[in-house]
Coordinates of C-alpha atoms in Angstrom, one line a residue:
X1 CA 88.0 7.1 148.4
X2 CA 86.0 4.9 145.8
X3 CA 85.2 8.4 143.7
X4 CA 89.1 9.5 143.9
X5 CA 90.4 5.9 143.0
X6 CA 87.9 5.6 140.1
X7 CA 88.9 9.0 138.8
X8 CA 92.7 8.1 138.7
X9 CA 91.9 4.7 137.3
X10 CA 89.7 6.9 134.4
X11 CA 93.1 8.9 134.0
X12 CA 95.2 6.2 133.9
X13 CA 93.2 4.8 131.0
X14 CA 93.1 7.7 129.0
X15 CA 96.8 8.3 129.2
X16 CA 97.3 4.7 127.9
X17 CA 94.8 5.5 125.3
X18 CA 96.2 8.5 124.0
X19 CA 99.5 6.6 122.4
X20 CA 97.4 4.9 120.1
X21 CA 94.5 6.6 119.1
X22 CA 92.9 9.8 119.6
X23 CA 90.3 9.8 122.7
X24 CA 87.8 11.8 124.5
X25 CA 86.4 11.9 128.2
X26 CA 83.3 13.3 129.3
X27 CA 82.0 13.5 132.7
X28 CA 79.0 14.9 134.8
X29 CA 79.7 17.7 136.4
X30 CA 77.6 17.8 140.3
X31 CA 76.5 21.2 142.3
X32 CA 78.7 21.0 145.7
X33 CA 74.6 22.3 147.0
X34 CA 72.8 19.9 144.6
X35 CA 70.2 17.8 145.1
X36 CA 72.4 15.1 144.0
X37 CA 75.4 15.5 146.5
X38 CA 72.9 15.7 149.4
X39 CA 71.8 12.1 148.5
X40 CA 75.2 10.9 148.1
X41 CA 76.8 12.8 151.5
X42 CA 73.3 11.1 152.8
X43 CA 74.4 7.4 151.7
X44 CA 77.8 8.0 153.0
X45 CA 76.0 8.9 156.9
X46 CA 77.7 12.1 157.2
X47 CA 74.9 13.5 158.8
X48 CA 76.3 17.0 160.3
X49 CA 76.8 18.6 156.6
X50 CA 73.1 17.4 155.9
X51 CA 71.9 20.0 159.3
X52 CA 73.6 22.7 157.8
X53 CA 72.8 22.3 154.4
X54 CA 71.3 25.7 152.5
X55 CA 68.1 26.2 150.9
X56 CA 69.0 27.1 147.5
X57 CA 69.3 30.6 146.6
X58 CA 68.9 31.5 150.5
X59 CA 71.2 34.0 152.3
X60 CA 72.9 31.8 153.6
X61 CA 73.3 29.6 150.0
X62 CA 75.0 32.8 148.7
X63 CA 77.0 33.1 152.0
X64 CA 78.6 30.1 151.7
X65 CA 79.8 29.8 148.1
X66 CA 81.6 33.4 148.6
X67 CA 83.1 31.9 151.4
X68 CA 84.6 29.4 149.3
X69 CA 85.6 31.4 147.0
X70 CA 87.0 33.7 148.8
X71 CA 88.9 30.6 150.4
X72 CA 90.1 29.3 147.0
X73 CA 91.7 32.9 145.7
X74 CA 93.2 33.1 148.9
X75 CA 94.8 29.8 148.4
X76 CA 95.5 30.3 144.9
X77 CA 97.2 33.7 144.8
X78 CA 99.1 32.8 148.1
X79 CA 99.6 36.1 149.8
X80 CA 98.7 36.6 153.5
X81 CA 97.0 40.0 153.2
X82 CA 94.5 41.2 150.3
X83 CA 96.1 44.8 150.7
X84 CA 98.7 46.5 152.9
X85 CA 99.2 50.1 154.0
X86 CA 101.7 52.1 156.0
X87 CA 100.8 51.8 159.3
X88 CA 100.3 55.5 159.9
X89 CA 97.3 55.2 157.1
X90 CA 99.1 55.7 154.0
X91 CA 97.8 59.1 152.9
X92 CA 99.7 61.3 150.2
X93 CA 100.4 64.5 150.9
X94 CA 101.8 67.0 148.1
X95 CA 103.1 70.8 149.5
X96 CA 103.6 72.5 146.4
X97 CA 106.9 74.3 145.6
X98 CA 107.8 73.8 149.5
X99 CA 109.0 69.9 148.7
X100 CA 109.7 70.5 145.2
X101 CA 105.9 69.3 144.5
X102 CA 106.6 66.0 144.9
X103 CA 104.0 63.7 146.5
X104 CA 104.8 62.1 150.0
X105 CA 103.3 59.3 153.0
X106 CA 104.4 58.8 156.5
X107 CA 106.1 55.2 157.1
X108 CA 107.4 53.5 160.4
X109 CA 110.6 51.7 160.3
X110 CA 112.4 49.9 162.8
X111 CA 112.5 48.8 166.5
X112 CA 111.2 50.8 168.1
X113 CA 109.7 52.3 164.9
X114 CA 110.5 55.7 163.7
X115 CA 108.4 58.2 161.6
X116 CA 109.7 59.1 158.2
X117 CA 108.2 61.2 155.5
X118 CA 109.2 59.9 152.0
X119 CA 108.5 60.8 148.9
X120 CA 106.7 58.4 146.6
X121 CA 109.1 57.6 143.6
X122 CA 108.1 55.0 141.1
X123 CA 110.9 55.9 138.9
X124 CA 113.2 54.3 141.0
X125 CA 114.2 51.3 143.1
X126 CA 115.8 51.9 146.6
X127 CA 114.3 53.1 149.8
X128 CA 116.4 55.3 151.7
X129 CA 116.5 57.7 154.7
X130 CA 118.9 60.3 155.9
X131 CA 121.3 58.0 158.5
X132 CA 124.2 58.8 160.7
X133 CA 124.2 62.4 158.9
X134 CA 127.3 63.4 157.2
X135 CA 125.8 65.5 155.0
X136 CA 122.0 66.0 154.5
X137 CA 119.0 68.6 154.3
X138 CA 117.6 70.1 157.6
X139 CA 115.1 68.1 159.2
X140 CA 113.7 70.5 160.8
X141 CA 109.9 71.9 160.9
X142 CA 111.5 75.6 161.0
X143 CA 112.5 75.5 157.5
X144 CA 109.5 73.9 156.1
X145 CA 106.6 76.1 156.8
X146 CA 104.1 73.4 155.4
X147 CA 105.2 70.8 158.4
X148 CA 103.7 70.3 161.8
X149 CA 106.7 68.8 163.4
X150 CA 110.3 67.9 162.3
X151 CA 111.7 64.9 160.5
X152 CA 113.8 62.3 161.7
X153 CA 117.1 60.7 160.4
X154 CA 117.0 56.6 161.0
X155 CA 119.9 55.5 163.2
X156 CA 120.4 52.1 163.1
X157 CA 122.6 51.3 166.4
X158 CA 118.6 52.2 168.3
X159 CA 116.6 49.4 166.1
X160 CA 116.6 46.3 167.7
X161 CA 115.6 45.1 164.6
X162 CA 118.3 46.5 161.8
X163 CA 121.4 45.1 160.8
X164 CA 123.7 45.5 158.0
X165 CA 123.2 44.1 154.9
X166 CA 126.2 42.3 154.0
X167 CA 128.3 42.6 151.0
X168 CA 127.7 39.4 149.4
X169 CA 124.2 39.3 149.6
X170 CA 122.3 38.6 146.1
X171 CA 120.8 42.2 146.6
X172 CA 124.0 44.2 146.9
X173 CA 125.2 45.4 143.6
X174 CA 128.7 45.9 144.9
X175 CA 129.5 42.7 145.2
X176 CA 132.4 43.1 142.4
X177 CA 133.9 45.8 144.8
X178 CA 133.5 43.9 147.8
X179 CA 137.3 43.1 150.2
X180 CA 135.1 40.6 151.9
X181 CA 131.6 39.0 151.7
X182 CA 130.3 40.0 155.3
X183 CA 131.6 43.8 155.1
X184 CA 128.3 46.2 154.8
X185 CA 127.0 47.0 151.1
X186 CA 127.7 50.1 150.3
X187 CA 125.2 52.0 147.9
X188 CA 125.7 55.0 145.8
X189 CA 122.4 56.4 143.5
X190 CA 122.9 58.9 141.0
X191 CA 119.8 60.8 140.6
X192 CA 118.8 62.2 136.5
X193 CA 118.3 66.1 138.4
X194 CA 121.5 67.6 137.9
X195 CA 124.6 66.7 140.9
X196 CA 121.6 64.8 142.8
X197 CA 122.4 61.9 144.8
X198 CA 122.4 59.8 147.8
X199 CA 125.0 57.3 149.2
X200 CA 125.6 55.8 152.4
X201 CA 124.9 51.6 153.6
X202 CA 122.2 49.3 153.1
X203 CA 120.3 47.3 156.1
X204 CA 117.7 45.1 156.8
X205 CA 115.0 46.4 159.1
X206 CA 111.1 46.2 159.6
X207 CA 108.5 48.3 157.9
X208 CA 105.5 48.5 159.8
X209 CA 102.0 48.1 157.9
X210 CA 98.3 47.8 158.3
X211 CA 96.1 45.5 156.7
X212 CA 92.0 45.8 157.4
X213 CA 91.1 42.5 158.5
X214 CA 87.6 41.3 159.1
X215 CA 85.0 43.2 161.1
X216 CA 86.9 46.3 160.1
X217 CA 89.7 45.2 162.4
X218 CA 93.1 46.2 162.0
X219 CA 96.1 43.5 161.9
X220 CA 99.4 45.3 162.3
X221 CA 102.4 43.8 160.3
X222 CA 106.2 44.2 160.3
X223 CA 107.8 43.4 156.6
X224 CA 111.0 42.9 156.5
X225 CA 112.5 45.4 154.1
X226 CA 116.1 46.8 152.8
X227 CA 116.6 50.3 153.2
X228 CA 119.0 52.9 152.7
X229 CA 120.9 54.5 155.4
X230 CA 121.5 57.6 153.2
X231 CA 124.3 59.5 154.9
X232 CA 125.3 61.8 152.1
X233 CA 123.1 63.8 149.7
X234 CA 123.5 66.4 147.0
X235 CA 121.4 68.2 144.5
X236 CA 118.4 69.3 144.9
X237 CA 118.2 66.4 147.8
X238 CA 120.0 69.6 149.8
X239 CA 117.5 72.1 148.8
X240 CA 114.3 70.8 149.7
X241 CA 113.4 67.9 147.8
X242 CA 112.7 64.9 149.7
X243 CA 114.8 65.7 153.4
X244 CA 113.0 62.6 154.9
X245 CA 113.9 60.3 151.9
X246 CA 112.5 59.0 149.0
X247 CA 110.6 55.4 149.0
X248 CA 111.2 53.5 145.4
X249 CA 108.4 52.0 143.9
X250 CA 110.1 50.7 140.9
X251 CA 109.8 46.9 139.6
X252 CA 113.6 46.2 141.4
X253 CA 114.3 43.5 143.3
X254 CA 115.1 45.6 145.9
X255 CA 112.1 47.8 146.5
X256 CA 109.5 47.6 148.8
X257 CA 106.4 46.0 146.7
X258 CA 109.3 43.6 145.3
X259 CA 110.0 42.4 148.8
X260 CA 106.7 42.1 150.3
X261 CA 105.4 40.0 147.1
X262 CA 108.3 37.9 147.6
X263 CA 107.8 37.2 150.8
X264 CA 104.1 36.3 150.3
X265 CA 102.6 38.9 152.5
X266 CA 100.8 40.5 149.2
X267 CA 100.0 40.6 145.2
X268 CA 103.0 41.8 143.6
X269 CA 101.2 44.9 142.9
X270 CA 100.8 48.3 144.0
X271 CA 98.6 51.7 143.3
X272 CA 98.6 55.0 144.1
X273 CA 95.8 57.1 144.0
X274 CA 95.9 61.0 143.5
X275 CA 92.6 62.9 144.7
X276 CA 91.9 66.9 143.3
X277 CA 92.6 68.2 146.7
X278 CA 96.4 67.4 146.5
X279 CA 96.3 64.5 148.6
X280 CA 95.9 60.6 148.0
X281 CA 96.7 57.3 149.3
X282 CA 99.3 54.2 148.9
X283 CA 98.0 50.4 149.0
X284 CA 100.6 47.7 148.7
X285 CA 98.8 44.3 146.7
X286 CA 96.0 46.6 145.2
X287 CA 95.4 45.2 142.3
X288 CA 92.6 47.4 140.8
X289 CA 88.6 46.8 139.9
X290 CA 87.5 44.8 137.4
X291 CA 86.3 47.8 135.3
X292 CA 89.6 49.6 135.0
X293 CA 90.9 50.4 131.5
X294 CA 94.6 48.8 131.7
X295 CA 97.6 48.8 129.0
X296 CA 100.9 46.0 129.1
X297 CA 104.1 47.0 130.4
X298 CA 107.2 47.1 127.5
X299 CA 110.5 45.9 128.4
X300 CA 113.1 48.4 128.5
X301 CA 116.3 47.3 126.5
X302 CA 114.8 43.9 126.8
X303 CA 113.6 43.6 130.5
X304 CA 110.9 45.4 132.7
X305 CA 113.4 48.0 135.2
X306 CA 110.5 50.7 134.8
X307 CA 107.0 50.9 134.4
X308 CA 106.8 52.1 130.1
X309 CA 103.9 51.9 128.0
X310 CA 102.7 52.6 124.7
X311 CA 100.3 55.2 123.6
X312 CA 98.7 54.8 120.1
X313 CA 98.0 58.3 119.7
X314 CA 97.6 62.1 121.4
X315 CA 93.6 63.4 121.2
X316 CA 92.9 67.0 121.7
X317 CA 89.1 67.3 121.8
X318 CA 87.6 64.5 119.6
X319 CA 90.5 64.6 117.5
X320 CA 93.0 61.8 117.6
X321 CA 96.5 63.2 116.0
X322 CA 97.9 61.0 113.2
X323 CA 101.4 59.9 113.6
X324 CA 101.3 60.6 117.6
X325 CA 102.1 56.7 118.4
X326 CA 105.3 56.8 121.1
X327 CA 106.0 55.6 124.1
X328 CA 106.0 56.3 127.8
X329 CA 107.0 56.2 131.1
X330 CA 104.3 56.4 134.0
X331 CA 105.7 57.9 137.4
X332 CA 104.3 60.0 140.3
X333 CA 107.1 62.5 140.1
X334 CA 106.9 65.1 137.7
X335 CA 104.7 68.5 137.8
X336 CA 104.4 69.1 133.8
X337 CA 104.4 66.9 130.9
X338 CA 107.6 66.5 128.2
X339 CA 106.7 65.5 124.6
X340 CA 108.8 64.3 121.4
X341 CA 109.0 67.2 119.9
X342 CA 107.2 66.0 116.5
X343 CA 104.5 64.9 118.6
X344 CA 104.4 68.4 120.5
X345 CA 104.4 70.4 117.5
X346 CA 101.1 68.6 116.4
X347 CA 99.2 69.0 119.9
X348 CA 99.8 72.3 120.8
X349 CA 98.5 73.5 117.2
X350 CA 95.7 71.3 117.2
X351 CA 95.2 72.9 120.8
X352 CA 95.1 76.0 120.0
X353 CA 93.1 75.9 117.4
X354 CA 90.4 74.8 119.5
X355 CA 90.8 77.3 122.0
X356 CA 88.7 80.1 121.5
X357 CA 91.0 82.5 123.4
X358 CA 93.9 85.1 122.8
X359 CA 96.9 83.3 122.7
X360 CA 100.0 85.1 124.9
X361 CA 103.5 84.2 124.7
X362 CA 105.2 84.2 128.0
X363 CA 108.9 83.4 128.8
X364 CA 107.8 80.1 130.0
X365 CA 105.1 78.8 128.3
X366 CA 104.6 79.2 124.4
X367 CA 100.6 78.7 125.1
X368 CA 98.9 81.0 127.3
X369 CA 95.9 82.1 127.1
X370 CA 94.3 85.3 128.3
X371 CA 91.0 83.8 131.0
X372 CA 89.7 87.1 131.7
X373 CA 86.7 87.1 129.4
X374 CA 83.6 86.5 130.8
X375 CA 82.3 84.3 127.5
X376 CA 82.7 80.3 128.3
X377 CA 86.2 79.2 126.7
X378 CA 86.4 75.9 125.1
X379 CA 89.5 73.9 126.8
X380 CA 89.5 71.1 124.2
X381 CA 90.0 68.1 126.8
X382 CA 93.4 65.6 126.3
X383 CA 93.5 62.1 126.7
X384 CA 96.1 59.1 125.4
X385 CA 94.6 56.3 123.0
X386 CA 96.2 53.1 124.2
X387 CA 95.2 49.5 122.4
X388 CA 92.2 47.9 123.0
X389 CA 89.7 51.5 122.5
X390 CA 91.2 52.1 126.0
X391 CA 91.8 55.8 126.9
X392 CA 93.7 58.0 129.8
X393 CA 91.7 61.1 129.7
X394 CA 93.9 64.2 131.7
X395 CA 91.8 65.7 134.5
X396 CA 93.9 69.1 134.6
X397 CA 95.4 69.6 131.4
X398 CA 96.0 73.5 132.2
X399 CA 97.0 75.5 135.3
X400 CA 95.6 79.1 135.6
X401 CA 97.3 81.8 137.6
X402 CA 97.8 85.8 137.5
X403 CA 99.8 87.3 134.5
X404 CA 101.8 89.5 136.6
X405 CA 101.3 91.7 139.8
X406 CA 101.6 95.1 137.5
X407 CA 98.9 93.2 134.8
X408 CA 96.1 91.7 136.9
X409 CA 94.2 89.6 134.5
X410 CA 94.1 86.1 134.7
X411 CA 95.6 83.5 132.3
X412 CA 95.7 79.4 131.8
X413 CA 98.7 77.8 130.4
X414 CA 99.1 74.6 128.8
X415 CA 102.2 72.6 130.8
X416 CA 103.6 70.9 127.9
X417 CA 107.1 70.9 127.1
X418 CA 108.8 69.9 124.0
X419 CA 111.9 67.3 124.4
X420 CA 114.2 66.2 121.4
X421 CA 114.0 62.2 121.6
X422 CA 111.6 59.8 120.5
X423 CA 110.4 58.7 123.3
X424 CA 108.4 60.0 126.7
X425 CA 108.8 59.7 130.2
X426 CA 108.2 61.2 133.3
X427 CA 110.5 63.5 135.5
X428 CA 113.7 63.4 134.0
X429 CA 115.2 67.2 134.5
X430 CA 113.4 67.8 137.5
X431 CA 113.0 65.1 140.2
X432 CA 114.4 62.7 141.6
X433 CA 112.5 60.2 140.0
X434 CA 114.9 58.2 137.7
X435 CA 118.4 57.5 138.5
X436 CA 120.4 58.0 135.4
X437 CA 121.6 55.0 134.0
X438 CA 117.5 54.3 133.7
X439 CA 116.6 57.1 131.4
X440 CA 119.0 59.4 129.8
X441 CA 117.8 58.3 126.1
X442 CA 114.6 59.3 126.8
X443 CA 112.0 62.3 127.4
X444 CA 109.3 62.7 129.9
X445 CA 105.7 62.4 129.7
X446 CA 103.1 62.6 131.9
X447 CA 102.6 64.8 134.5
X448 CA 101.1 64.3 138.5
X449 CA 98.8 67.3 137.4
X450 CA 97.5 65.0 134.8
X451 CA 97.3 61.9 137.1
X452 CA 95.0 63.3 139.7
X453 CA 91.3 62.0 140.6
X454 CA 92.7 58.0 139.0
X455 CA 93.9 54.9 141.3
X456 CA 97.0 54.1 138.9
X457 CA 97.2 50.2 139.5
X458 CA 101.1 49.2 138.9
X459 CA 100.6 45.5 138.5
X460 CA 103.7 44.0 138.0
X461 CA 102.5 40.5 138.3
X462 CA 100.6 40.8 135.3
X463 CA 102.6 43.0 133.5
X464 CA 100.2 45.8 133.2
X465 CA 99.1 49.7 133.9
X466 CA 95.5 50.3 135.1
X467 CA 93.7 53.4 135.9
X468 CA 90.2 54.2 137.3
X469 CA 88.4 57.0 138.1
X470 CA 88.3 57.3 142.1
X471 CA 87.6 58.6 145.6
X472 CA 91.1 58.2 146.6
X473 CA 89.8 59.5 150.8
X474 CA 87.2 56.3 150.9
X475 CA 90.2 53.6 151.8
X476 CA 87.5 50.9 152.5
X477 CA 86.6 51.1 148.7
X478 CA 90.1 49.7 148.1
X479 CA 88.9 46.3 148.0
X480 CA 90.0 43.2 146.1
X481 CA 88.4 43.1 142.4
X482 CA 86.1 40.5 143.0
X483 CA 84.9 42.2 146.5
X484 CA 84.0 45.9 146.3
X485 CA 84.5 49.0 145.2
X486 CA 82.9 50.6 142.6
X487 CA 85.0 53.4 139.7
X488 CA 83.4 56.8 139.7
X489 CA 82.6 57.5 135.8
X490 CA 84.8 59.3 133.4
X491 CA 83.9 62.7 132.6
X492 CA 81.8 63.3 129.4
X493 CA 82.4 67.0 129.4
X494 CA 84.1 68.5 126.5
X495 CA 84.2 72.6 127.7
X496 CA 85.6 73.8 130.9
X497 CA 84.5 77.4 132.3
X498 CA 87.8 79.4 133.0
X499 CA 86.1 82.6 133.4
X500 CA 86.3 83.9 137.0
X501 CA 88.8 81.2 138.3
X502 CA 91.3 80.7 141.1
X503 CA 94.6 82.1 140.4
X504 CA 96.6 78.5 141.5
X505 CA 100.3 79.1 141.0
X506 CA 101.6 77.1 138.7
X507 CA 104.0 74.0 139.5
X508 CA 107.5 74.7 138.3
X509 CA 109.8 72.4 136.1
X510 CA 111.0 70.5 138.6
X511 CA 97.6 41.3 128.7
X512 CA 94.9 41.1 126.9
X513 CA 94.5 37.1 127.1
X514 CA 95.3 35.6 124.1
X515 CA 92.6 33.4 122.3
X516 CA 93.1 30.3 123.0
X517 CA 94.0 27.8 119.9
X518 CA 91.8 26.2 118.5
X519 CA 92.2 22.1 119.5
X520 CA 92.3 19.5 116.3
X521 CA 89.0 18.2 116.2
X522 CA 88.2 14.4 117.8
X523 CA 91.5 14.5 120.1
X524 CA 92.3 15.2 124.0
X525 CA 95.9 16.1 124.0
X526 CA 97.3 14.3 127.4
X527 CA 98.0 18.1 129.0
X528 CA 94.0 19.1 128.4
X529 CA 92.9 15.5 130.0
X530 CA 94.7 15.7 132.7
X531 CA 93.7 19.5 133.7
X532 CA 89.9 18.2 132.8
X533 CA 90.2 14.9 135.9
X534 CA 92.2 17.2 137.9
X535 CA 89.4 19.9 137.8
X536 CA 86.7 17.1 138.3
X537 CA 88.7 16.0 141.8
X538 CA 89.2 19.2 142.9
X539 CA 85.2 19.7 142.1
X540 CA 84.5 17.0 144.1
X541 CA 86.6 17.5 146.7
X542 CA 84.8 21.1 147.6
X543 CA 81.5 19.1 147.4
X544 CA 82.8 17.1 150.0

């Protein structure tokens, strides 16, 4: 009590100070496990933290100040779980040309919970299900030969838990429309594919999550979430893309890593994480390693609805093209890459001159590449040069295949697509990844074949993209930044063998901290005083 009221009194002083001539403060600084705070905790009698006290640089020394600061993030970042996952493991899943070759994850939702099987969009906002069918794809396993058991549609009259989200809630964007505040919100999402859509009402409901809690045990928790009850579809929603729904990842009010950061349960942050073998995994409040490369977020006309970057330039090989500075929108929904057109032009010649292949012109594709040859072809890698020497090198940049039944020799193609805007983005013709008044003024970008073997970090809290090489199977390695995990290195390689490979159908189109200012010499401006005593009290108060 004598230390606090002597601290304030200090404060007090230096305030009073400050309005008449510059000042400065300066205090010693004491070791919670010091020598020095054991005498003083001695003096004061309080003899039961002097039997535990820890023989510096012991075990149990270490123990306890990672305790503590594991204590203090937790208290600082305010969220009740370090990561979330949906509760039946959150695992990707991609099935090729049978889904439209997006990427999907099981998730439970309601009272008693039922099993849906969404596809992973972070190109857009809403979750939604097919509900109280009036017009929507089959759910059944029959006509999806990649499926072990049929899909559900959500019926909301069996949750215990759902009810309708009401017209004049903040959330509902037809509140303009609306007869009367408490009739249901109606929801209609125009999708960029062509005719695609989904429309029905919105409710409230429960989706059920997983969080690992200590000792490996698992702590089971129920988010309250707003969902669509998608009644109608079209498009391409009728002919096999997404039949279980698509789950919005986007930086909306309304989606799910929006909700659960507003309601504390995580970081308002998300990643996804794409593994070689076609499959992956979701974790809600991820928000990377430490080591990751990262770029900022740009507003989009002025505010941050989707998750664009900039890229500095295009590198084939060790080349970085001059002039190849555009921008970009990441997403998980698109199966080939879409360049400006000036930019395109400049890769795909710098491309093939690198190759040391015969080129071969295919309906499709204007570079192909005969693979047959039993010499070692250079594939010049492809990476994006961000600010900051950081770099997003492509894992995949080609796909390999058979010419043709009647000619049997094997090619690789570069998926690259010219587009005539200025811009890049990701999945505009062919999935359902944007709704349209998002991006019709600009082109797509990167591809999922170009995303896989990284954890793509979507922090929207800080405003910024990260990416790291990972195991995306090894879910314990998911970890906070400052508690595990480790990245897997980059690849140094600069061939590939082609020679001899797989025939893989193709898919088809479907901040840094600023420095801080320098302070004017010989003054303490009354903001930096005060953080300085409020630092020294909350010091002293974790000595205590």
């Amino acid at each position: 009590m004598a230390i606090g009221l002597l601290l304030w009194l200090l404060l007090a002083k230096g305030l009073a100070l400050e309005g008449v001539v510059g000042v400065t403060f300066s205090s010693r600084l004491v070791h919670r496990f010091s020598e020095e705070a054991k005498v003083h905790l001695a003096s004061k009698g309080n003899c039961s933290a002097l039997q535990s006290w820890p023989k510096r640089n012991s075990s149990e020394y270490f123990r306890l100040l990672l305790r503590s600061d594991v204590t203090r993030q937790r208290m600082r970042l305010g969220s009740q779980y370090e990561t979330l996952y949906p509760s039946e493991g959150g695992q990707t899943f991609f099935f090729g040309n049978v889904l439209y070759w997006l990427h999907y994850t099981w998730i439970d939702i309601g009272t008693p919970n039922v099993s849906f099987l969404v596809a992973l969009d972070a190109g857009s906002d809403m979750l939604w299900v097919p509900c109280d069918c009036i017009e929507c794809a089959s759910l059944s396993a029959g006509n999806y030969n990649v499926l072990d058991r049929d899909l559900n549609q959500y019926r909301p009259s069996l949750s215990n838990t759902s009810r309708h989200l009401p017209c004049g809630h903040m959330l509902c964007d037809q509140q303009p429309f609306c007869k009367g505040s408490k009739d249901p919100c109606e929801y209609n999402v125009q999708y960029a594919s062509y005719n695609t859509s989904s429309s029905g009402f919105l409710f409230e409901d429960k989706l059920h999550l997983t969080s690992d809690g200590r000792h490996a045990v698992q702590n089971s928790v129920q988010a309250s979430i707003i969902l669509g009850c998608g009644r109608k579809q079209s498009g391409i929603y009728l002919q096999g893309a997404s039949p279980d729904g698509v789950l919005g990842l986007g930086p909306g009010n309304i989606s799910v890593p929006s909700l659960l950061a507003k309601a504390g349960l995580t970081q308002n942050s998300f990643s996804i994480c794409l593994d070689e073998n076609e499959s992956g995994r979701i974790i809600f409040g991820d928000q990377g390693h430490v080591t990751q490369h990262s770029t900022p977020f740009l507003p989009l006309n002025g505010e941050f609805t989707a998750y664009m970057v900039e890229a500095e330039s295009f590198c084939v090989g060790s080349l970085c093209l001059k002039e190849t500075r555009f921008q970009l929108l990441i997403d998980t929904g698109s199966s080939f890459t879409y360049l400006p057109n000036e930019v395109y032009q400049k890769v795909v010649m710098e491309f093939d001159k690198q190759v040391n292949a015969a080129r071969i012109i295919l309906p499709e594709w204007d570079y192909c590449y005969n693979a047959s040859s039993q010499e070692l072809i250079n594939i010049p890698p492809l990476k994006l040069a961000f600010s900051r020497n950081q770099t997003f090198l492509f894992q995949n940049p080609i796909f390999t295949g058979l010419a043709s039944q009647e000619q049997h020799y094997t090619l690789f193609c570069l998926p690259i697509t010219p587009i005539d805007e200025d811009f890049a983005t990701i999945g505009r013709e062919y999935t359902a990844a944007y709704p349209i008044e998002c991006c019709l003024s600009f082109a797509t970008l990167v591809s999922e074949n170009y995303l896989m073997g990284y954890r793509m970090v979507f922090d929207r809290e800080n405003l910024r993209f990260g990416w790291s090489r990972w195991n995306c199977q090894d879910r314990a390695s998911f970890k906070s930044p400052s508690n595990g995990g480790s990245p897997n290195p980059l690849p140094a390689n600069q061939q590939q063998s082609v020679p001899n490979a797989r025939a893989v159908p193709p898919a088809i189109a479907g901040h840094a901290s600023p420095k801080p200012s320098a302070a004017t010499a010989g003054v303490t401006s009354r903001h930096s005083l005060v953080l300085l005593l409020l630092l020294i009290c909350d010091l002293w108060l974790l000595s205590c």
